[in-house]
Tab-separated table of C-alpha atoms and ligand atoms in Angstrom:
chain	number	residue	atom	x	y	z
Q	1	MET	CA	6.334	13.237	278.007
Q	2	THR	CA	6.489	9.926	276.117
Q	3	SER	CA	9.572	8.558	273.720
Q	4	SER	CA	7.704	9.903	270.451
Q	5	TRP	CA	6.897	13.241	272.275
Q	6	LYS	CA	9.040	16.525	270.537
Q	7	LYS	CA	11.443	18.946	272.342
Q	8	THR	CA	9.090	21.489	274.409
Q	9	MET	CA	8.112	24.213	272.235
Q	10	LYS	CA	7.537	27.696	274.208
Q	11	ILE	CA	5.290	30.380	272.542
Q	12	ALA	CA	4.665	33.570	274.577
Q	13	VAL	CA	1.774	35.276	274.047
Q	14	THR	CA	0.045	38.588	274.225
Q	15	GLY	CA	-2.825	39.917	274.931
Q	16	ALA	CA	-3.356	37.012	276.469
Q	17	ALA	CA	-6.662	37.776	278.783
Q	18	GLY	CA	-8.061	39.255	275.186
Q	19	GLN	CA	-10.940	38.113	272.931
Q	20	ILE	CA	-8.972	36.447	270.977
Q	21	SER	CA	-6.375	34.756	273.394
Q	22	ASN	CA	-9.531	33.086	274.933
Q	23	HIS	CA	-10.286	30.918	271.991
Q	24	LEU	CA	-6.395	30.872	271.200
Q	25	LEU	CA	-4.828	29.291	274.314
Q	26	PHE	CA	-7.057	26.306	274.274
Q	27	MET	CA	-6.752	25.467	270.348
Q	28	LEU	CA	-3.096	25.704	271.015
Q	29	ALA	CA	-2.830	23.486	274.342
Q	30	SER	CA	-5.061	20.518	272.633
Q	31	GLY	CA	-2.236	19.759	270.213
Q	32	GLU	CA	-4.526	20.723	267.239
Q	33	VAL	CA	-2.497	23.224	266.079
Q	34	PHE	CA	0.809	21.645	266.742
Q	35	GLY	CA	0.471	17.802	266.548
Q	36	ARG	CA	-0.322	15.458	269.107
Q	37	ASN	CA	3.028	14.886	269.626
Q	38	GLN	CA	4.135	18.575	270.348
Q	39	PRO	CA	4.171	19.561	274.077
Q	40	ILE	CA	4.092	22.788	274.662
Q	41	SER	CA	4.570	25.847	277.253
Q	42	LEU	CA	2.779	28.609	277.465
Q	43	GLN	CA	4.185	32.157	278.382
Q	44	LEU	CA	1.628	34.971	278.441
Q	45	LEU	CA	2.012	38.634	279.163
Q	46	GLY	CA	-0.263	40.457	280.866
Q	47	SER	CA	-0.370	44.326	282.151
Q	48	GLU	CA	-1.424	45.394	285.819
Q	49	ARG	CA	-4.723	46.016	283.519
Q	50	SER	CA	-5.067	42.346	283.272
Q	51	ARG	CA	-3.138	40.392	285.986
Q	52	GLU	CA	-6.338	39.267	287.972
Q	53	ALA	CA	-8.231	37.929	283.982
Q	54	LEU	CA	-4.819	36.732	283.151
Q	55	GLU	CA	-4.675	34.199	286.082
Q	56	GLY	CA	-8.766	33.384	285.495
Q	57	VAL	CA	-6.960	32.220	282.390
Q	58	ALA	CA	-4.371	30.137	283.901
Q	59	MET	CA	-6.824	28.500	286.138
Q	60	GLU	CA	-9.378	27.770	283.157
Q	61	LEU	CA	-5.903	26.173	281.578
Q	62	GLU	CA	-5.248	24.164	284.274
Q	63	ASP	CA	-8.971	23.074	284.732
Q	64	SER	CA	-8.610	21.529	281.074
Q	65	LEU	CA	-6.288	18.847	282.118
Q	66	TYR	CA	-4.050	19.109	278.698
Q	67	PRO	CA	-1.784	16.621	278.372
Q	68	LEU	CA	0.148	18.192	275.777
Q	69	LEU	CA	0.977	21.495	278.502
Q	70	ALA	CA	3.808	21.511	279.954
Q	71	SER	CA	3.551	25.065	281.954
Q	72	VAL	CA	1.982	27.851	282.002
Q	73	LYS	CA	4.072	31.171	282.646
Q	74	LEU	CA	2.393	34.650	283.562
Q	75	GLY	CA	3.921	37.796	283.449
Q	76	ILE	CA	3.681	41.466	282.675
Q	77	ASP	CA	7.351	42.134	281.985
Q	78	PRO	CA	8.394	41.215	278.401
Q	79	HIS	CA	12.273	40.571	279.333
Q	80	LYS	CA	10.976	37.948	281.546
Q	81	VAL	CA	7.980	36.300	279.614
Q	82	PHE	CA	9.538	36.116	276.407
Q	83	GLU	CA	12.588	34.169	278.021
Q	84	ASP	CA	13.640	31.091	275.064
Q	85	ALA	CA	10.498	31.860	273.234
Q	86	ASP	CA	10.328	29.598	269.721
Q	87	TRP	CA	7.173	31.650	268.718
Q	88	ALA	CA	5.852	34.892	269.852
Q	89	LEU	CA	2.154	35.195	269.162
Q	90	LEU	CA	1.389	39.400	269.547
Q	91	ILE	CA	-1.746	39.523	269.575
Q	92	GLY	CA	-1.794	42.428	272.295
Q	93	ALA	CA	-2.810	46.514	271.117
Q	94	LYS	CA	-4.666	49.244	272.031
Q	95	PRO	CA	-7.651	49.528	269.775
Q	96	ARG	CA	-8.335	52.540	268.648
Q	97	GLY	CA	-11.306	54.277	270.547
Q	98	PRO	CA	-13.666	57.692	269.292
Q	99	GLY	CA	-11.735	60.502	268.177
Q	100	MET	CA	-8.459	58.878	267.719
Q	101	GLU	CA	-6.437	59.547	264.494
Q	102	ARG	CA	-4.972	56.256	262.884
Q	103	LYS	CA	-1.802	58.610	263.152
Q	104	ASP	CA	-2.027	58.268	266.767
Q	105	LEU	CA	-2.750	54.478	266.885
Q	106	LEU	CA	0.307	53.420	264.750
Q	107	ASP	CA	2.450	55.466	267.359
Q	108	ILE	CA	0.796	54.115	270.502
Q	109	ASN	CA	0.704	50.283	269.668
Q	110	GLY	CA	4.235	50.783	267.505
Q	111	GLN	CA	5.365	52.039	271.002
Q	112	ILE	CA	4.151	49.122	271.920
Q	113	PHE	CA	5.893	47.487	269.429
Q	114	VAL	CA	9.579	48.599	270.064
Q	115	GLU	CA	9.469	47.683	273.720
Q	116	GLN	CA	8.558	44.166	273.043
Q	117	ALA	CA	10.702	43.650	269.647
Q	118	LYS	CA	13.701	44.513	271.988
Q	119	ALA	CA	12.908	42.057	274.882
Q	120	LEU	CA	12.855	39.387	272.269
Q	121	ASN	CA	16.424	40.653	270.660
Q	122	GLU	CA	17.564	40.251	274.230
Q	123	VAL	CA	15.336	36.859	275.366
Q	124	ALA	CA	14.173	34.750	272.945
Q	125	SER	CA	15.782	32.058	271.228
Q	126	ARG	CA	17.697	32.815	268.386
Q	127	ASP	CA	15.331	31.240	266.001
Q	128	CYS	CA	11.998	32.738	267.717
Q	129	LYS	CA	9.394	33.375	265.222
Q	130	MET	CA	6.866	36.273	265.557
Q	131	LEU	CA	3.483	36.643	264.385
Q	132	VAL	CA	1.609	40.249	264.693
Q	133	VAL	CA	-2.002	40.050	264.872
Q	134	GLY	CA	-2.704	43.451	266.741
Q	135	ASN	CA	-3.823	46.403	264.118
Q	136	PRO	CA	-1.826	47.551	262.383
Q	137	CYS	CA	-0.589	44.866	262.207
Q	138	ASN	CA	2.244	44.920	259.176
Q	139	THR	CA	3.431	48.409	260.011
Q	140	ASN	CA	3.870	47.432	263.783
Q	141	ALA	CA	6.193	43.943	262.914
Q	142	LEU	CA	7.847	46.656	260.675
Q	143	ILE	CA	8.616	48.339	263.643
Q	144	GLY	CA	9.103	45.266	265.539
Q	145	LEU	CA	11.843	43.796	262.554
Q	146	HIS	CA	13.733	46.597	262.980
Q	147	ASN	CA	14.145	46.669	266.828
Q	148	SER	CA	15.096	43.649	266.825
Q	149	PRO	CA	18.374	43.329	264.806
Q	150	ASP	CA	19.930	39.867	266.006
Q	151	LEU	CA	17.032	37.804	265.605
Q	152	PRO	CA	16.236	36.474	261.904
Q	153	ALA	CA	13.862	39.466	259.694
Q	154	ARG	CA	11.981	36.531	257.714
Q	155	ASN	CA	10.814	35.138	261.062
Q	156	TRP	CA	8.778	38.222	261.112
Q	157	HIS	CA	5.073	37.667	260.215
Q	158	ALA	CA	1.644	39.862	260.294
Q	159	LEU	CA	-1.417	37.732	260.234
Q	160	THR	CA	-3.126	37.892	256.308
Q	161	ARG	CA	-5.149	34.674	257.311
Q	162	LEU	CA	-8.133	35.922	258.500
Q	163	ASP	CA	-8.795	37.778	255.261
Q	164	GLU	CA	-7.455	34.726	253.294
Q	165	ASN	CA	-10.106	32.554	254.746
Q	166	ARG	CA	-12.506	35.508	254.427
Q	167	ALA	CA	-11.875	35.298	250.589
Q	168	LYS	CA	-12.393	31.319	250.513
Q	169	CYS	CA	-15.642	31.407	252.157
Q	170	GLN	CA	-16.682	33.860	249.486
Q	171	LEU	CA	-15.721	32.552	246.268
Q	172	ALA	CA	-17.284	28.960	247.943
Q	173	LEU	CA	-20.520	30.935	247.960
Q	174	LYS	CA	-20.643	32.293	244.688
Q	175	ALA	CA	-19.727	29.560	243.510
Q	176	GLY	CA	-22.250	27.207	244.783
Q	177	LYS	CA	-19.065	24.577	245.750
Q	178	PHE	CA	-17.676	23.660	249.565
Q	179	TYR	CA	-15.031	25.569	250.480
Q	180	THR	CA	-12.150	23.025	250.804
Q	181	SER	CA	-12.258	23.406	246.895
Q	182	VAL	CA	-11.001	26.578	247.024
Q	183	THR	CA	-7.415	27.310	247.093
Q	184	ASN	CA	-4.355	29.068	245.837
Q	185	VAL	CA	-5.616	32.284	247.265
Q	186	CYS	CA	-3.418	35.029	248.311
Q	187	VAL	CA	-4.899	37.904	249.828
Q	188	TRP	CA	-1.815	40.643	249.207
Q	189	GLY	CA	-1.191	43.539	250.900
Q	190	ASN	CA	-2.178	45.619	254.207
Q	191	HIS	CA	-4.172	44.444	256.465
Q	192	SER	CA	-6.580	46.916	256.049
Q	193	THR	CA	-9.159	47.542	253.392
Q	194	THR	CA	-6.996	48.335	250.883
Q	195	GLN	CA	-5.663	44.386	250.863
Q	196	VAL	CA	-6.066	42.753	247.675
Q	197	PRO	CA	-7.619	39.743	247.573
Q	198	ASP	CA	-6.564	38.062	244.534
Q	199	PHE	CA	-9.132	36.307	242.215
Q	200	LEU	CA	-7.098	35.857	239.356
Q	201	ASN	CA	-4.761	33.565	240.371
Q	202	ALA	CA	-7.194	31.842	242.612
Q	203	LYS	CA	-9.025	27.968	241.845
Q	204	ILE	CA	-11.579	26.260	242.434
Q	205	ALA	CA	-12.309	22.987	241.945
Q	206	GLY	CA	-8.512	23.147	240.363
Q	207	LYS	CA	-10.030	25.278	237.197
Q	208	ARG	CA	-8.989	29.290	237.883
Q	209	ALA	CA	-12.056	31.032	239.673
Q	210	SER	CA	-13.388	33.509	236.946
Q	211	ASN	CA	-13.912	30.064	234.691
Q	212	VAL	CA	-16.416	29.057	237.578
Q	213	ILE	CA	-17.224	32.285	237.993
Q	214	ARG	CA	-17.360	34.219	234.800
Q	215	ASP	CA	-18.848	37.258	236.217
Q	216	SER	CA	-16.209	39.871	236.267
Q	217	GLN	CA	-17.971	42.719	237.537
Q	218	TRP	CA	-18.896	40.764	241.010
Q	219	LEU	CA	-15.334	39.561	241.083
Q	220	LYS	CA	-14.044	43.556	241.341
Q	221	GLU	CA	-16.685	45.585	242.419
Q	222	GLU	CA	-19.033	43.261	244.772
Q	223	PHE	CA	-16.267	40.149	245.772
Q	224	THR	CA	-12.929	42.591	246.913
Q	225	PRO	CA	-14.641	44.917	249.106
Q	226	LYS	CA	-16.703	42.497	250.680
Q	227	VAL	CA	-13.716	40.768	252.129
Q	228	ALA	CA	-11.596	43.887	252.849
Q	229	ASN	CA	-14.905	45.266	254.678
Q	230	ARG	CA	-16.125	42.270	256.670
Q	231	GLY	CA	-14.283	42.863	259.616
Q	232	GLY	CA	-16.443	46.006	260.133
Q	233	ALA	CA	-19.330	44.104	258.644
Q	234	LEU	CA	-19.059	41.393	262.070
Q	235	ILE	CA	-18.805	44.442	263.943
Q	236	LYS	CA	-22.348	45.720	263.019
Q	237	LYS	CA	-24.137	41.998	264.077
Q	238	TRP	CA	-21.285	41.335	266.990
Q	239	GLY	CA	-20.656	44.778	268.614
Q	240	ARG	CA	-17.240	43.336	268.596
Q	241	SER	CA	-14.096	42.496	266.198
Q	242	SER	CA	-13.817	38.786	265.496
Q	243	ALA	CA	-12.565	36.999	268.188
Q	244	ALA	CA	-13.058	33.072	267.371
Q	245	SER	CA	-12.410	33.096	263.500
Q	246	THR	CA	-9.167	35.631	263.748
Q	247	ALA	CA	-7.875	32.733	266.576
Q	248	VAL	CA	-8.912	30.292	263.650
Q	249	SER	CA	-7.032	32.203	261.140
Q	250	ILE	CA	-4.062	31.681	263.703
Q	251	ALA	CA	-3.891	28.224	264.244
Q	252	ASP	CA	-3.924	28.027	260.370
Q	253	HIS	CA	-1.101	29.990	260.017
Q	254	LEU	CA	0.828	28.818	261.995
Q	255	ARG	CA	-0.340	25.492	260.475
Q	256	SER	CA	0.502	26.040	257.391
Q	257	LEU	CA	4.258	26.346	258.359
Q	258	TYR	CA	4.571	22.901	259.783
Q	259	VAL	CA	2.520	20.962	257.238
Q	260	PRO	CA	4.261	21.317	253.364
Q	261	THR	CA	2.218	22.987	251.697
Q	262	PRO	CA	0.438	21.045	248.553
Q	263	ALA	CA	1.516	20.997	245.122
Q	264	GLY	CA	-0.248	24.447	243.177
Q	265	ASP	CA	-1.760	25.968	246.282
Q	266	CYS	CA	-0.410	28.548	248.700
Q	267	PHE	CA	-0.940	30.638	251.615
Q	268	SER	CA	-1.342	34.122	252.645
Q	269	THR	CA	1.262	35.616	255.009
Q	270	ALA	CA	2.621	39.314	255.672
Q	271	VAL	CA	6.321	39.220	255.652
Q	272	TYR	CA	8.965	41.181	255.086
Q	273	ALA	CA	9.172	42.150	251.174
Q	274	LYS	CA	13.076	42.189	250.630
Q	275	GLY	CA	14.447	40.373	247.723
Q	276	ASN	CA	10.840	40.008	246.765
Q	277	PRO	CA	9.900	38.664	243.218
Q	278	TYR	CA	7.141	41.179	243.042
Q	279	GLY	CA	9.112	44.606	242.874
Q	280	VAL	CA	6.661	45.530	246.233
Q	281	ASP	CA	9.036	48.124	248.224
Q	282	GLU	CA	11.883	45.878	249.612
Q	283	ASP	CA	11.586	47.474	253.511
Q	284	LEU	CA	7.649	47.083	253.931
Q	285	ILE	CA	5.750	43.589	255.737
Q	286	PHE	CA	3.435	43.146	252.929
Q	287	SER	CA	0.880	39.905	252.395
Q	288	MET	CA	2.178	38.177	249.244
Q	289	PRO	CA	1.626	33.845	248.415
Q	290	CYS	CA	3.947	31.646	250.566
Q	291	ARG	CA	4.512	27.736	250.752
Q	292	SER	CA	6.017	26.139	252.760
Q	293	ASN	CA	8.048	22.246	253.015
Q	294	GLY	CA	6.650	22.009	256.383
Q	295	ASP	CA	9.988	22.667	258.887
Q	296	GLY	CA	8.452	25.858	260.186
Q	297	ASP	CA	10.158	28.477	257.683
Q	298	TYR	CA	8.477	29.182	254.021
Q	299	GLU	CA	9.037	31.403	250.552
Q	300	ILE	CA	7.457	33.821	248.447
Q	301	ILE	CA	5.910	31.891	246.085
Q	302	ASP	CA	7.539	33.663	242.062
Q	303	ASP	CA	5.042	33.154	239.830
Q	304	PHE	CA	2.084	34.344	240.395
Q	305	VAL	CA	0.438	36.526	237.226
Q	306	ILE	CA	-0.443	40.022	237.823
Q	307	ASP	CA	-2.726	41.396	235.143
Q	308	ASP	CA	-3.161	46.053	234.852
Q	309	TRP	CA	-6.325	45.586	237.279
Q	310	LEU	CA	-4.364	43.598	239.784
Q	311	ALA	CA	-1.023	45.232	239.775
Q	312	ALA	CA	-2.824	48.824	240.353
Q	313	LYS	CA	-4.390	47.196	243.486
Q	314	LEU	CA	-1.361	45.832	244.773
Q	315	LYS	CA	0.336	49.701	244.674
Q	316	GLU	CA	-2.602	51.150	246.362
Q	317	SER	CA	-1.994	49.010	249.111
Q	318	GLU	CA	1.759	49.113	249.045
Q	319	ASP	CA	1.228	53.438	249.172
Q	320	GLU	CA	-0.615	52.792	252.203
Q	321	LEU	CA	1.611	50.970	253.606
Q	322	LEU	CA	4.648	53.225	253.120
Q	323	LYS	CA	2.504	55.907	254.305
Q	324	GLU	CA	2.369	54.252	257.519
Q	325	ARG	CA	5.967	53.813	257.525
Q	326	ASP	CA	6.837	57.245	256.843
Q	327	CYS	CA	4.263	58.003	260.318
Q	328	VAL	CA	6.726	56.130	262.524
Q	329	GLY	CA	10.140	56.711	261.577
Q	330	HIS	CA	10.756	57.809	265.192
Q	331	LEU	CA	9.730	54.203	266.044
Q	332	ILE	CA	12.664	52.293	263.260
Q	333	PRO	CA	16.315	52.920	264.207
Q	334	GLY	CA	18.113	55.124	261.703
Q	335	ALA	CA	15.299	55.547	259.712
Q	336	GLU	CA	14.463	58.951	258.177
Q	337	ARG	CA	11.872	60.817	259.740
Q	338	ALA	CA	9.513	61.655	257.159
Q	339	VAL	CA	6.554	63.182	256.614
Q	340	CYS	CA	3.634	61.696	258.551
Q	341	ALA	CA	1.054	61.945	255.372
Q	342	ILE	CA	-1.985	59.673	256.130
Q	343	VAL	CA	-4.236	62.739	255.486
Q	344	GLU	CA	-7.514	60.905	254.916
Q	345	ASP	CA	-8.415	58.369	258.095
Q	346	THR	CA	-7.306	54.599	256.141
Q	347	MET	CA	-9.765	52.176	257.926
Q	348	LEU	CA	-8.199	48.296	259.285
Q	349	PRO	CA	-11.014	45.938	258.426
Q	350	GLY	CA	-13.320	46.519	261.414
Q	351	GLU	CA	-13.366	50.187	261.220
Q	352	ASN	CA	-15.536	50.927	258.840
D	401	NDP	N1	-4.922	40.801	262.196
D	401	NDP	C1	-5.749	40.410	261.915
D	401	NDP	O1	-6.538	39.936	261.181
D	401	NDP	C2	-6.611	40.942	263.107
D	401	NDP	C3	-6.397	41.865	264.109
D	401	NDP	N2	-6.967	42.226	265.304
D	401	NDP	C4	-6.233	42.701	266.511
D	401	NDP	O2	-6.194	41.865	267.433
D	401	NDP	C5	-5.757	42.518	268.570
D	401	NDP	C6	-6.351	41.766	269.546
D	401	NDP	O3	-8.191	41.676	268.997
D	401	NDP	P1	-8.858	41.752	270.549
D	401	NDP	O4	-8.331	40.123	271.364
D	401	NDP	O5	-10.535	41.032	269.996
D	401	NDP	O6	-8.670	42.740	271.913
D	401	NDP	P2	-8.789	42.766	273.241
D	401	NDP	O7	-9.578	44.249	273.428
D	401	NDP	O8	-10.000	41.328	273.831
D	401	NDP	O9	-7.530	42.748	274.118
D	401	NDP	C7	-6.670	43.333	273.923
D	401	NDP	C8	-5.605	43.269	274.836
D	401	NDP	O10	-5.026	44.220	273.773
D	401	NDP	C9	-4.161	44.817	275.225
D	401	NDP	N3	-3.448	45.897	275.645
D	401	NDP	C10	-1.877	46.224	275.426
D	401	NDP	N4	-2.076	47.711	274.880
D	401	NDP	C11	-2.949	48.084	275.431
D	401	NDP	C12	-3.637	49.502	275.390
D	401	NDP	N5	-2.761	50.690	275.878
D	401	NDP	N6	-5.247	49.974	276.407
D	401	NDP	C13	-5.779	48.600	275.931
D	401	NDP	N7	-5.129	47.139	275.823
D	401	NDP	C14	-3.993	47.035	275.992
D	401	NDP	C15	-4.657	43.587	276.319
D	401	NDP	O11	-4.177	42.920	277.038
D	401	NDP	P3	-2.934	43.509	278.994
D	401	NDP	O12	-3.859	44.093	279.712
D	401	NDP	O13	-2.841	41.692	279.260
D	401	NDP	O14	-1.819	44.220	277.969
D	401	NDP	C16	-6.153	43.912	276.189
D	401	NDP	O15	-6.393	42.344	276.779
D	401	NDP	C17	-6.362	44.179	267.924
D	401	NDP	O16	-5.349	44.951	267.605
D	401	NDP	C18	-7.030	43.836	266.917
D	401	NDP	O17	-7.346	45.294	265.778
D	401	NDP	C19	-8.096	41.597	265.329
D	401	NDP	C20	-8.802	41.086	264.528
D	401	NDP	C21	-8.345	40.526	263.026
D	402	OAA	O1	-10.063	46.104	262.735
D	402	OAA	C1	-10.154	45.195	263.856
D	402	OAA	O2	-9.720	45.271	265.057
D	402	OAA	C2	-10.647	43.411	263.270
D	402	OAA	C3	-9.418	43.100	262.321
D	402	OAA	O3	-8.559	43.736	262.012
D	402	OAA	C4	-10.412	42.346	261.469
D	402	OAA	O4	-11.514	41.584	261.633
D	402	OAA	O5	-10.260	42.006	260.326
């Protein structure tokens, strides 16, 4: 501990013995996410299934000799593991197995998020921030938010930064420019195949992307599904879902909240839509363009241009989230018990 170091930040992580965490934990401990003057404690949640594996993770963290890693706590009881947490990175979730319907996945994972949100509500720091990665992440976050009434609703996020990074990569490749020149890219809506990568507001080297890539058919009919289905394409190649790039995008998400957003730029995060300027149903976790002044908080940017095409796409993703919400009414205190109307099997990005 040196005098220039900040107070230790407590970071709880679930699914800590899983693939994504296997990359992420080492990035967090190295200081590349929260800064080289920010010591952290890791509070890792496992289960009976992963008890031994989690001890293995802790051994690797110990052997890495990270100066900023103040402590590593392991456990299988969220009430103990989430104690005083400043951040909860909720990565653990059951993957959809063969023959399992999406509404079953919503129910099984939703129950995990009820339990974890109740524990966070009781024992986490009163300003704890939550990032849900486990799928279906938007609706899991909505369930979490409604089961943690004493924590600020705006502190719940679901990860759509991987989708933003995928969109930036495709725009850069098509334009023949380096990806650092691609800015102001928002992926709106649900982290599913209805997500909406926004090329209308995106910029390449400071110009509107559609003035650099003068191919509206490619933007609408190739770029959009390519980004939305990227997770599935990767699974076909790799035989498992994106783990390293997801960890990188979680790091990017966190950093975006602690570094002021440059003027004219944005980052994507799925947040509570209450009071949103785009007319999206207020009781959804919906990905929108946000900016931060670097204090860990964010605001929704209110001047993105929405044309008819974009509006119709946003509506599709909103409708899907409304249906998902109807399917988890039994997990949301005080919600109306609507009929679960997911008839056609909608997809996570990794499931196409
Ligand atoms: N939002 C996004 O952009 C992305 C989201 N994802 C999602 O992130 C999640 C984690 O992915 P990944 O790390 O690759 O997955 P892994 O399968 O490697 O790890 C998931 C962890 O979830 C935990 N888990 C919790 N409940 C269950 C359960 N009922 N059955 C089985 N495992 C359970 C397990 O840990 P334990 O036994 O310790 O509880 C397991 O280690 C998935 O839901 C995936 O779909 C993935 C990529 C991108
Ligand atoms: O469906 C999955 O598990 C993977 C996923 O979310 C993605 O790659 O975007």
